[in-house]
Amino acid sequence: MCGFTGFLDRAGFADGEALLRRMADTIVHRGPDSDGYWVDSEAGIALAHRRLAIIDLSPAGHQPMLSADGRYVLSYNGEIYNHLDMRRELETAGAIAWRGHSDTETLLAGFSVWGVLGTLQRANGMFAFALWDRAERKLYLARDRMGEKPLYYGMQGSALLFGSELKALRQHPAWRGGVNRDALALFLRHNYVPGPYSIYDGILKLPPAYYLEIGPDDRTLPEPVAYWDIAEKAREGHANPFAGSAEASVDALDTLLGDAVKIRMAADVPLGAFLSGGYDSSTIVALMQAQSQRPVKTFSIGFSEAEYDEAHHAKRVAAHLGTDHTELYVTPQDALDQIPLLPHHWDEPFADSSQIPTLLVSKLARTEVTVSLSGDGGDELLCGYNRYAQGYDIWRRLGKLPRGMRKAAAAALRLTPGRAIDTVMKAAPSKLRTLAVGDRLLKLADVLDVERSDDFYRSLISHAKHPEQLVPGAREPETLLTAHDPDWEGSDFRDRMMYLDMRTYLPDDILVKVDRASMAVSLESRVPLLDHRVVEFALALPLAHKLKNGESKWPLRQLLYRHVPREIMERPKMGFGVPIDHWLQGPLRDWADDLLAEDRLKREGFFNVDEVRRLWSETRSGRRRWHYHVWDILMFQAWLDAQRAN
């Protein structure tokens, strides 16, 4: 796990290494062990690398690295888990004098023998890289299949800038960096900026499973090319579903996920795992412990607020499995202290508040290990989120009603809260006031007023339903969630939601959260459930196996019960969240007041001031539960402050 950055400017440049050092110094947290630079001013290419040594700690793993034949130069972030298998295949193709045992060297040998596409198709890992072909004077940028590792790129003047984090690109003198108002509107809808967009004009995210080839004659950036197509894998899975019984699917998952865990336990540094006590992380830890000769180091954090605390569940799982468990109970102040750090670590507006506990547990794990496995991905692959059950059930009922009837009902519901709910709630018993009836009615109005299932799903996962009203002059760009896909016509709506989450929410929210939180403290996080073999298996698994007898993630649950008794695990599903609504009315109130001050909002000119002030006023007073909407705006405002400071 490392970080890299660089630029391609065929118009030429001076002092390339000094500039690279400034860029790379901003991402030292991604690679504190060493740095490296490679510059060819005549060709216009410059590559920098910050190393977090995991495999082959010797200088033989130093980057940027040249291939043995001298043709390729690689700056790379991530891990190739099957690189030893790739080495054996390469050795059968001819004699290779290996200089070390790093996966970086394996990749370079693969490029020389199989080409870039052939190597990408063989590699099982998480990665992003910049590869320079000295013979053809071509630059390749590539990213792993599911989007575990980030890669930003874009033209600024004559220079193509690229790197693991935006803060590195901002150090280049060609940087312009205007805020993309359309991307800001997308951010307010999703609480993250969905790919391929970034918050900056002219800067993009390379999509997962794509690579970009920039040749010497390219005057504009070519379109990225997929080397693995999740849409195609989904079609194949539906056309040729897993033919075994539900019980056989558990055995198949055991084999696949067991191997995915095994190859992710290879490291030349201390290794452990995050353990929340939920099904996903508990399964990963159980499979780790089953393959380990010593107790696996596990880490969890707890909160004093009972509705947010899972640490006692994690402790029971750890005790049963016999792990070397460390837990830390954090105070509200511990969590609040992280908030000023968020804009720097995430580097782009990001408002999933579970980033705070993720950062805290990463800091805890880094005190003892350099690599930590996590259980992310299980909900998207195996029908775990509530929207796949409750959301589907709502649409199944509402979708049968005539559209005109639903529109009329939605209009009536939108009128009701504004006129009557406030009065009714003030007079209601305190228990009823906590139910936020007005907010629930507004949410119901939104889901009633949709035409098709995809619109219903988009409404479910949206924060701001009409973000253009909050960002004057913005126009939401098209995304995967607004595109019609005929391949899914007639398919089960739940399969469609899982697929869309795999393409959007997973890479742009969940994996961004995990990557930035772990790398902020120089910790490598590995995600076994996102091994592409497991993903392809899940895409082919019938829905009846994933959701069986009313239990979501049924194969994963049964697999875990082979290691942990059911009675330890059976409890309501919890999220990994923090009490944002309470904080905004308490310790964060003054901070929010400052960021949302009327004169400031007018001066900056990004938002509809009256609408933002209304949302904040109603949240501040407790009249409405707009805290997620307000948190999105606050995270943008805090990010904006951080940009001015740098």
XYZ file of C-alpha atoms in Angstrom:
646
model
C 0.000 0.000 0.000
C 1.477 3.274 -1.046
C 0.702 6.491 -2.837
C 1.842 7.911 -6.135
C 1.548 11.016 -8.245
C 2.996 12.484 -11.400
C 2.405 14.406 -14.579
C 2.811 14.191 -18.334
C 3.587 17.460 -20.101
C 4.924 17.050 -23.623
C 5.390 20.829 -23.826
C 8.314 20.336 -21.447
C 9.141 21.420 -17.908
C 12.043 22.308 -15.650
C 13.000 21.152 -12.137
C 10.855 18.049 -12.481
C 12.155 16.256 -9.400
C 11.754 19.291 -7.139
C 8.160 19.644 -8.308
C 7.545 15.922 -7.809
C 8.857 16.167 -4.254
C 6.361 18.918 -3.440
C 3.543 16.808 -4.869
C 4.630 13.601 -3.135
C 5.201 15.290 0.233
C 1.456 15.916 0.497
C 0.750 12.164 0.548
C 3.534 11.082 2.893
C 0.879 9.439 5.103
C 0.226 6.924 2.319
C 3.866 5.911 2.289
C 6.054 7.032 5.196
C 8.813 4.450 4.665
C 10.555 5.895 1.614
C 10.110 8.068 -1.460
C 11.220 7.761 -5.077
C 11.237 9.862 -8.262
C 11.711 9.200 -11.964
C 11.882 11.996 -14.541
C 12.372 12.039 -18.295
C 12.195 15.722 -19.205
C 12.681 15.052 -22.896
C 9.672 12.737 -23.007
C 7.699 14.985 -20.650
C 6.993 12.366 -17.969
C 7.536 12.545 -14.221
C 6.590 9.878 -11.651
C 6.742 10.000 -7.855
C 6.109 7.352 -5.226
C 5.655 7.181 -1.457
C 6.174 3.704 -0.048
C 4.479 1.843 2.791
C 6.525 -1.352 2.737
C 4.347 -4.474 3.084
C 5.829 -7.119 0.766
C 9.628 -7.272 0.353
C 10.778 -4.621 2.822
C 14.199 -4.430 1.174
C 15.328 -1.790 -1.349
C 14.410 -4.333 -4.049
C 10.813 -3.137 -3.647
C 11.646 0.551 -4.138
C 9.555 2.553 -6.627
C 9.281 3.931 -9.234
C 10.653 0.632 -10.513
C 12.083 -0.201 -13.940
C 11.347 -3.500 -15.633
C 14.262 -5.882 -16.135
C 14.358 -5.073 -19.861
C 14.347 -1.318 -19.133
C 11.192 -0.653 -21.152
C 8.643 0.102 -18.404
C 8.644 2.375 -15.360
C 5.965 1.729 -12.722
C 4.616 3.775 -9.818
C 2.020 1.685 -8.090
C -0.298 1.616 -5.061
C -1.834 -1.568 -3.711
C -1.270 -5.304 -3.514
C -1.448 -8.112 -6.088
C -2.482 -11.078 -3.983
C -1.861 -13.739 -6.632
C 1.500 -12.382 -7.726
C 3.331 -15.596 -6.759
C 1.024 -17.553 -9.096
C 1.743 -14.975 -11.774
C 5.455 -15.434 -11.175
C 5.185 -19.162 -11.698
C 3.313 -18.614 -14.948
C 5.934 -16.104 -16.072
C 8.730 -18.519 -15.276
C 7.202 -21.103 -17.586
C 7.330 -18.512 -20.372
C 11.104 -18.098 -20.018
C 13.978 -17.649 -17.592
C 13.519 -14.625 -15.313
C 16.218 -13.373 -12.956
C 14.137 -11.960 -10.134
C 15.755 -9.147 -8.162
C 13.442 -9.432 -5.153
C 10.043 -10.818 -4.176
C 7.807 -7.754 -4.514
C 4.547 -7.776 -6.438
C 5.727 -4.595 -8.189
C 8.457 -6.560 -9.913
C 5.915 -9.249 -10.826
C 3.670 -6.672 -12.496
C 6.544 -5.262 -14.523
C 7.554 -8.719 -15.742
C 3.928 -9.327 -16.681
C 3.782 -6.131 -18.742
C 6.882 -7.239 -20.645
C 5.510 -10.733 -21.383
C 1.702 -10.350 -21.556
C 1.240 -6.647 -22.218
C -0.780 -4.272 -20.071
C -4.214 -5.751 -20.811
C -3.080 -9.355 -20.340
C -1.488 -8.513 -16.998
C -4.522 -6.623 -15.726
C -6.781 -9.531 -16.600
C -4.565 -11.947 -14.636
C -4.053 -9.787 -11.546
C -6.144 -10.381 -8.432
C -5.719 -7.431 -6.145
C -6.430 -3.869 -5.166
C -4.361 -1.341 -7.045
C -3.971 1.838 -8.971
C -0.888 2.594 -11.038
C 0.858 4.837 -13.513
C 3.002 2.956 -16.045
C 5.323 4.618 -18.535
C 6.285 2.740 -21.707
C 9.666 4.187 -22.673
C 9.729 2.490 -26.070
C 6.294 3.705 -27.234
C 6.234 6.860 -25.094
C 2.839 5.885 -23.768
C 1.380 6.439 -20.326
C -1.038 3.918 -18.817
C -3.259 4.621 -15.828
C -5.231 1.718 -14.314
C -7.428 0.897 -11.335
C -8.559 -2.334 -9.653
C -11.833 -4.068 -10.469
C -13.990 -2.865 -7.568
C -12.381 0.505 -6.904
C -10.552 -0.130 -3.647
C -7.685 2.172 -4.594
C -8.202 5.741 -5.857
C -6.862 7.397 -8.998
C -7.556 11.007 -9.988
C -6.477 12.492 -13.306
C -7.138 15.429 -15.608
C -5.722 18.061 -17.915
C -4.654 21.389 -16.447
C -3.264 23.482 -19.261
C -0.776 21.366 -21.215
C -0.152 19.033 -18.260
C -1.934 15.770 -17.498
C -1.884 15.453 -13.714
C -2.579 12.193 -11.894
C -2.264 10.669 -8.466
C -3.718 8.873 -5.474
C -5.111 12.017 -3.866
C -6.184 15.439 -5.081
C -3.888 17.265 -2.677
C -0.871 16.060 -4.674
C -2.286 17.384 -7.940
C -2.937 20.785 -6.369
C 0.811 21.322 -5.899
C 1.480 21.455 -9.637
C 1.859 25.023 -11.027
C -0.612 24.260 -13.835
C -3.365 23.585 -11.293
C -6.493 25.737 -11.685
C -8.923 23.858 -9.474
C -12.245 25.624 -9.855
C -15.161 24.056 -7.990
C -17.487 22.151 -10.309
C -20.962 23.329 -9.317
C -22.592 20.390 -11.081
C -20.473 17.986 -9.033
C -21.471 19.934 -5.914
C -25.116 19.228 -6.746
C -24.300 15.528 -7.087
C -22.534 15.642 -3.731
C -25.632 17.057 -2.023
C -27.715 14.228 -3.455
C -25.354 11.392 -2.542
C -23.196 12.734 0.346
C -20.177 11.916 -1.846
C -19.094 12.978 -5.334
C -19.883 10.002 -7.593
C -17.381 8.926 -10.223
C -16.217 9.666 -12.786
C -16.660 13.228 -11.530
C -14.627 15.054 -8.915
C -15.368 18.298 -7.117
C -12.941 20.108 -9.440
C -13.467 21.210 -13.028
C -11.411 19.102 -15.428
C -10.422 16.434 -12.893
C -11.902 12.936 -13.063
C -11.794 9.664 -11.177
C -10.729 6.672 -13.250
C -13.621 4.164 -13.013
C -12.977 0.806 -11.325
C -11.789 -1.959 -13.699
C -10.706 0.555 -16.351
C -7.380 1.590 -17.802
C -6.389 4.645 -19.796
C -3.768 4.624 -22.551
C -2.318 7.997 -23.583
C -0.175 7.790 -26.718
C 2.342 10.303 -28.088
C -0.086 11.570 -30.728
C -3.084 12.021 -28.435
C -4.027 15.689 -28.253
C -7.055 15.052 -26.066
C -7.625 12.439 -23.400
C -8.971 9.169 -24.841
C -11.861 7.344 -23.200
C -10.927 4.744 -20.556
C -11.262 1.082 -21.552
C -12.656 -1.709 -19.337
C -10.497 -4.793 -18.780
C -13.209 -6.422 -16.611
C -16.885 -5.592 -17.057
C -19.120 -6.000 -14.012
C -22.209 -5.422 -16.178
C -21.146 -8.328 -18.373
C -20.473 -10.466 -15.304
C -23.950 -9.653 -13.994
C -25.503 -10.668 -17.323
C -23.517 -13.885 -17.318
C -24.568 -14.579 -13.738
C -28.232 -14.122 -14.527
C -27.992 -16.217 -17.690
C -26.060 -19.006 -15.942
C -26.972 -18.872 -12.246
C -25.413 -21.028 -9.562
C -27.127 -24.378 -10.034
C -26.537 -25.915 -6.627
C -28.760 -25.900 -3.580
C -28.734 -23.138 -0.981
C -26.635 -25.397 1.252
C -24.180 -25.989 -1.603
C -23.825 -22.221 -1.999
C -22.514 -22.052 1.571
C -19.805 -24.612 0.748
C -18.889 -22.712 -2.417
C -18.683 -19.413 -0.526
C -16.594 -21.075 2.183
C -14.051 -22.214 -0.410
C -13.908 -18.942 -2.353
C -13.912 -16.577 0.600
C -11.530 -18.779 2.566
C -8.987 -18.493 -0.235
C -9.642 -14.752 -0.625
C -8.853 -14.333 3.070
C -5.800 -16.592 2.883
C -4.085 -14.683 0.066
C -4.809 -11.384 1.842
C -3.002 -12.579 4.954
C 0.353 -12.561 3.148
C 2.492 -9.751 4.554
C 6.016 -9.110 5.809
C 4.619 -6.823 8.540
C 2.134 -7.294 11.453
C -1.433 -8.011 10.333
C -4.867 -7.915 11.997
C -8.533 -7.172 11.337
C -11.323 -4.747 12.136
C -14.049 -6.491 14.135
C -17.371 -4.723 14.601
C -19.215 -7.839 15.756
C -21.485 -7.852 12.697
C -21.781 -10.758 10.272
C -19.319 -9.511 7.656
C -16.338 -8.641 9.825
C -16.974 -11.638 12.101
C -16.891 -14.004 9.114
C -13.625 -12.538 7.869
C -12.047 -12.845 11.320
C -13.359 -16.399 11.737
C -11.784 -17.450 8.437
C -8.537 -15.715 9.384
C -8.371 -17.435 12.753
C -9.133 -20.818 11.176
C -6.023 -20.417 9.014
C -3.700 -18.836 11.581
C -1.295 -20.558 13.951
C -1.560 -17.740 16.495
C -4.392 -15.509 17.738
C -5.373 -12.926 15.134
C -5.145 -9.344 16.328
C -8.605 -7.747 16.197
C -9.727 -4.196 16.898
C -13.004 -2.500 17.721
C -14.153 0.775 19.208
C -17.136 1.440 21.421
C -19.323 4.450 22.167
C -21.001 5.417 25.413
C -24.283 5.950 23.514
C -25.885 2.466 23.577
C -27.660 2.896 20.235
C -24.294 3.371 18.500
C -22.230 0.826 20.402
C -21.336 -2.633 19.083
C -18.098 -3.167 20.997
C -19.618 -5.646 23.459
C -20.854 -7.759 20.524
C -17.389 -7.723 18.993
C -15.875 -8.742 22.334
C -18.119 -11.825 22.531
C -17.170 -12.875 18.992
C -13.464 -12.313 19.705
C -13.662 -14.347 22.918
C -15.331 -17.263 21.154
C -12.810 -17.248 18.283
C -9.841 -16.736 20.607
C -8.444 -13.619 18.943
C -6.027 -11.164 20.519
C -8.637 -8.463 20.890
C -8.197 -4.751 21.578
C -11.120 -2.450 22.168
C -11.236 1.239 22.918
C -14.215 3.134 24.208
C -14.155 6.641 22.824
C -15.859 9.669 24.297
C -17.975 12.050 22.267
C -15.072 14.483 22.489
C -12.711 11.901 20.967
C -15.026 11.699 17.972
C -15.569 15.449 17.774
C -11.810 16.008 17.745
C -11.627 14.202 14.407
C -13.939 16.613 12.601
C -11.331 19.320 11.861
C -9.156 16.602 10.273
C -11.792 15.250 7.879
C -11.388 17.742 4.997
C -7.645 17.136 4.867
C -7.876 13.351 4.988
C -10.727 12.986 2.490
C -9.499 15.777 0.221
C -12.901 16.150 -1.445
C -16.314 16.884 0.093
C -17.411 13.653 1.782
C -20.248 13.432 4.292
C -20.678 9.816 5.354
C -20.416 10.427 9.085
C -19.263 6.837 9.686
C -15.901 8.129 8.449
C -15.343 9.265 12.037
C -15.481 5.844 13.755
C -13.643 4.350 10.761
C -10.812 6.801 11.322
C -10.787 6.070 15.053
C -10.643 2.280 14.630
C -7.892 2.700 12.015
C -5.846 4.729 14.491
C -6.367 2.035 17.103
C -5.301 -0.772 14.767
C -2.200 1.124 13.602
C -0.807 1.038 17.131
C -0.152 -2.697 16.655
C -0.380 -3.654 12.964
C 0.402 -2.295 9.502
C -2.247 -4.308 7.619
C -5.874 -4.838 8.620
C -8.580 -6.877 6.887
C -12.137 -5.560 6.844
C -15.596 -6.982 6.132
C -16.822 -4.371 3.676
C -18.849 -5.493 0.663
C -21.087 -8.158 2.165
C -24.259 -6.057 2.134
C -23.950 -5.120 -1.541
C -23.060 -8.641 -2.665
C -25.508 -10.654 -0.591
C -28.630 -8.530 -0.091
C -27.799 -7.070 3.316
C -29.167 -3.523 3.332
C -32.645 -2.741 4.632
C -33.590 -1.125 1.323
C -33.366 -4.522 -0.346
C -36.103 -5.824 1.965
C -38.136 -2.942 3.376
C -37.582 -0.655 0.391
C -38.517 -3.403 -2.026
C -41.634 -4.221 -0.019
C -42.778 -0.583 -0.103
C -42.299 -0.343 -3.857
C -43.975 -3.707 -4.436
C -47.095 -2.285 -2.827
C -46.972 1.309 -4.044
C -45.945 0.394 -7.560
C -49.296 -1.296 -8.101
C -51.187 1.975 -7.564
C -51.967 4.169 -10.594
C -49.345 6.894 -11.109
C -51.972 9.651 -10.933
C -53.167 8.455 -7.550
C -49.630 8.339 -6.206
C -48.848 11.854 -7.487
C -51.972 13.264 -5.881
C -51.158 11.587 -2.565
C -47.591 12.917 -2.700
C -48.819 16.460 -3.313
C -51.185 16.229 -0.359
C -48.465 14.923 1.945
C -46.102 17.739 0.971
C -48.733 20.318 1.889
C -49.622 18.729 5.204
C -46.349 19.139 7.157
C -46.008 22.803 6.351
C -49.508 23.630 7.515
C -50.315 21.290 10.327
C -47.559 18.939 11.498
C -45.731 21.554 13.599
C -48.878 22.393 15.526
C -49.877 18.767 15.985
C -46.415 17.721 17.151
C -46.194 20.475 19.758
C -49.398 19.217 21.304
C -48.510 15.535 21.019
C -46.984 13.432 23.836
C -43.182 13.493 23.949
C -42.895 9.903 22.700
C -44.743 10.752 19.519
C -42.657 13.872 18.938
C -39.514 11.758 18.657
C -40.977 9.824 15.758
C -40.382 12.782 13.369
C -43.720 12.215 11.700
C -43.427 15.254 9.459
C -40.096 14.114 8.081
C -41.395 10.623 7.487
C -44.402 11.977 5.607
C -42.128 14.037 3.367
C -39.999 10.981 2.635
C -43.135 9.009 1.821
C -44.218 11.783 -0.549
C -40.893 11.538 -2.362
C -41.146 7.799 -2.918
C -44.789 8.033 -3.969
C -44.004 10.570 -6.662
C -41.825 8.400 -8.910
C -42.532 6.710 -12.199
C -40.434 3.540 -12.157
C -38.430 1.353 -9.809
C -35.064 2.962 -10.645
C -36.495 6.356 -9.694
C -37.746 4.848 -6.445
C -34.276 3.489 -5.656
C -32.680 6.849 -6.488
C -35.126 8.562 -4.146
C -34.303 6.086 -1.374
C -30.570 6.740 -1.538
C -30.777 10.508 -2.145
C -30.181 13.149 0.506
C -31.184 16.331 -1.350
C -33.952 15.320 -3.763
C -33.607 18.527 -5.822
C -30.017 19.702 -5.272
C -30.171 22.254 -8.106
C -32.456 24.266 -5.828
C -29.652 24.428 -3.269
C -26.883 25.201 -5.798
C -27.989 28.001 -8.150
C -26.753 27.520 -11.702
C -25.974 23.832 -11.220
C -27.227 21.076 -13.458
C -26.868 17.519 -12.222
C -24.785 15.452 -14.658
C -25.971 12.068 -15.812
C -24.922 9.145 -13.639
C -25.455 5.419 -13.666
C -28.532 6.028 -11.516
C -30.219 8.177 -14.162
C -29.432 5.976 -17.160
C -31.947 3.469 -18.482
C -30.479 -0.029 -18.715
C -32.559 -2.414 -20.861
C -30.507 -5.387 -19.618
C -32.385 -5.197 -16.307
C -35.908 -5.064 -17.701
C -37.964 -7.826 -16.120
C -35.326 -8.629 -13.494
C -35.959 -8.562 -9.771
C -35.731 -5.034 -8.385
C -33.581 -6.220 -5.480
C -30.928 -7.591 -7.833
C -30.947 -4.259 -9.626
C -30.452 -2.322 -6.372
C -27.532 -4.538 -5.340
C -25.905 -4.101 -8.743
C -26.293 -0.312 -8.636
C -24.848 -0.197 -5.120
C -21.844 -2.227 -6.310
C -21.269 0.308 -9.084
C -21.867 3.520 -7.107
C -22.234 3.489 -3.322
C -19.565 0.838 -2.759
C -16.641 2.391 -4.698
C -17.535 6.058 -4.151
C -18.613 5.989 -0.508
C -17.674 2.798 1.372
C -14.271 2.202 -0.218
C -13.347 5.898 -0.225
C -14.152 5.975 3.484
C -12.003 2.928 4.240
C -9.091 3.953 2.023
C -8.774 7.507 3.341
C -9.293 6.559 6.992
C -6.730 3.759 6.916
C -4.167 5.574 4.783
C -4.440 8.688 6.961
C -2.611 6.653 9.629
C -0.416 4.625 7.223
C -2.475 1.466 7.605
C -3.188 -0.896 4.710
C -6.782 -2.128 4.608
C -7.671 -5.275 2.631
C -11.197 -6.348 1.660
C -11.559 -10.119 1.033
C -15.263 -9.984 0.122
C -14.329 -7.889 -2.924
C -12.061 -10.515 -4.425
C -13.406 -10.553 -7.993
C -14.016 -14.305 -7.797
C -16.314 -13.773 -4.815
C -18.046 -10.901 -6.625
C -18.641 -13.042 -9.722
C -19.980 -15.839 -7.530
C -22.384 -13.434 -5.805
C -23.590 -12.070 -9.148
C -24.495 -15.618 -10.199
C -26.124 -16.566 -6.906
C -29.942 -16.700 -7.093
C -31.729 -14.148 -4.964
C -33.553 -16.986 -3.195
C -30.161 -18.131 -1.817
C -29.107 -14.640 -0.711
C -32.426 -13.877 0.970
C -33.739 -17.122 2.429
C -36.400 -17.646 5.100
C -36.470 -13.892 5.651
C -32.725 -13.798 6.427
C -30.491 -11.526 4.381
C -26.950 -12.653 3.501
C -28.079 -16.214 4.176
C -24.978 -18.037 2.812
C -22.656 -15.753 4.777
C -24.651 -16.277 7.969
C -24.530 -20.052 7.570
C -20.807 -19.897 6.907
C -20.250 -17.889 10.069
C -22.369 -20.295 12.123
C -19.760 -22.945 11.348
C -17.399 -20.915 13.546
C -19.586 -18.804 15.864
C -22.840 -19.928 17.550
C -26.003 -18.411 16.160
C -27.057 -17.107 19.584
C -23.992 -14.847 19.743
C -24.847 -13.262 16.410
C -28.618 -12.890 16.403
C -29.495 -9.263 17.086
C -30.815 -6.282 15.105
C -28.535 -4.878 12.386
C -26.682 -1.711 13.391
C -24.909 0.890 11.330
C -21.427 2.235 12.027
C -22.624 5.752 12.767
C -22.390 8.699 15.125
C -25.121 10.923 16.643
C -24.824 13.815 14.213
C -28.312 15.118 15.047
C -27.451 15.461 18.765
C -24.060 17.006 18.063
C -25.522 19.686 15.793
C -27.848 20.790 18.576
C -25.062 20.608 21.155
C -21.261 20.685 20.894
C -21.150 21.411 17.135
C -23.724 24.164 17.166
C -21.312 27.120 17.243
C -19.078 25.509 14.611
C -22.070 25.024 12.322
C -23.335 28.551 13.003
C -20.033 29.929 11.784
C -19.866 27.790 8.637
C -23.492 28.575 7.757
C -23.426 32.278 8.603
C -25.627 34.243 6.204
C -22.974 36.785 5.188
C -20.465 34.031 4.514
C -22.874 32.025 2.358
C -23.704 35.153 0.336
C -20.035 36.021 -0.122
C -19.044 32.553 -1.297
C -21.993 32.214 -3.641
C -22.288 28.436 -3.830
C -25.654 27.960 -2.154
C -29.213 29.250 -2.099
C -28.762 31.173 1.135
C -32.420 31.295 2.165
C -32.872 27.542 1.681
C -29.692 26.623 3.573
C -30.577 28.952 6.409
C -34.057 27.393 6.610
C -32.635 23.873 6.806
C -30.204 24.912 9.503
C -32.786 26.870 11.506
C -35.219 23.954 11.570
C -32.441 21.504 12.460
C -30.993 23.800 15.118
C -34.360 24.184 16.810
C -35.255 20.505 16.529
C -38.371 21.212 14.440
C -37.135 19.029 11.586
C -34.549 16.274 11.200
C -32.589 17.760 8.306
C -29.299 16.803 9.975
C -28.049 14.677 7.064
C -28.739 17.467 4.584
C -27.082 20.019 6.856
C -24.113 17.741 7.478
C -23.537 17.503 3.721
C -23.447 21.298 3.447
C -21.208 21.615 6.504
C -18.732 19.106 5.089
C -18.511 21.145 1.889
C -18.038 24.350 3.883
C -15.336 22.763 6.051
C -13.642 21.410 2.925
C -13.764 24.877 1.354
C -12.027 26.325 4.421
C -9.323 23.669 4.175
C -8.667 24.539 0.518
C -8.145 28.188 1.390
C -5.695 27.227 4.120
C -3.499 25.167 1.759
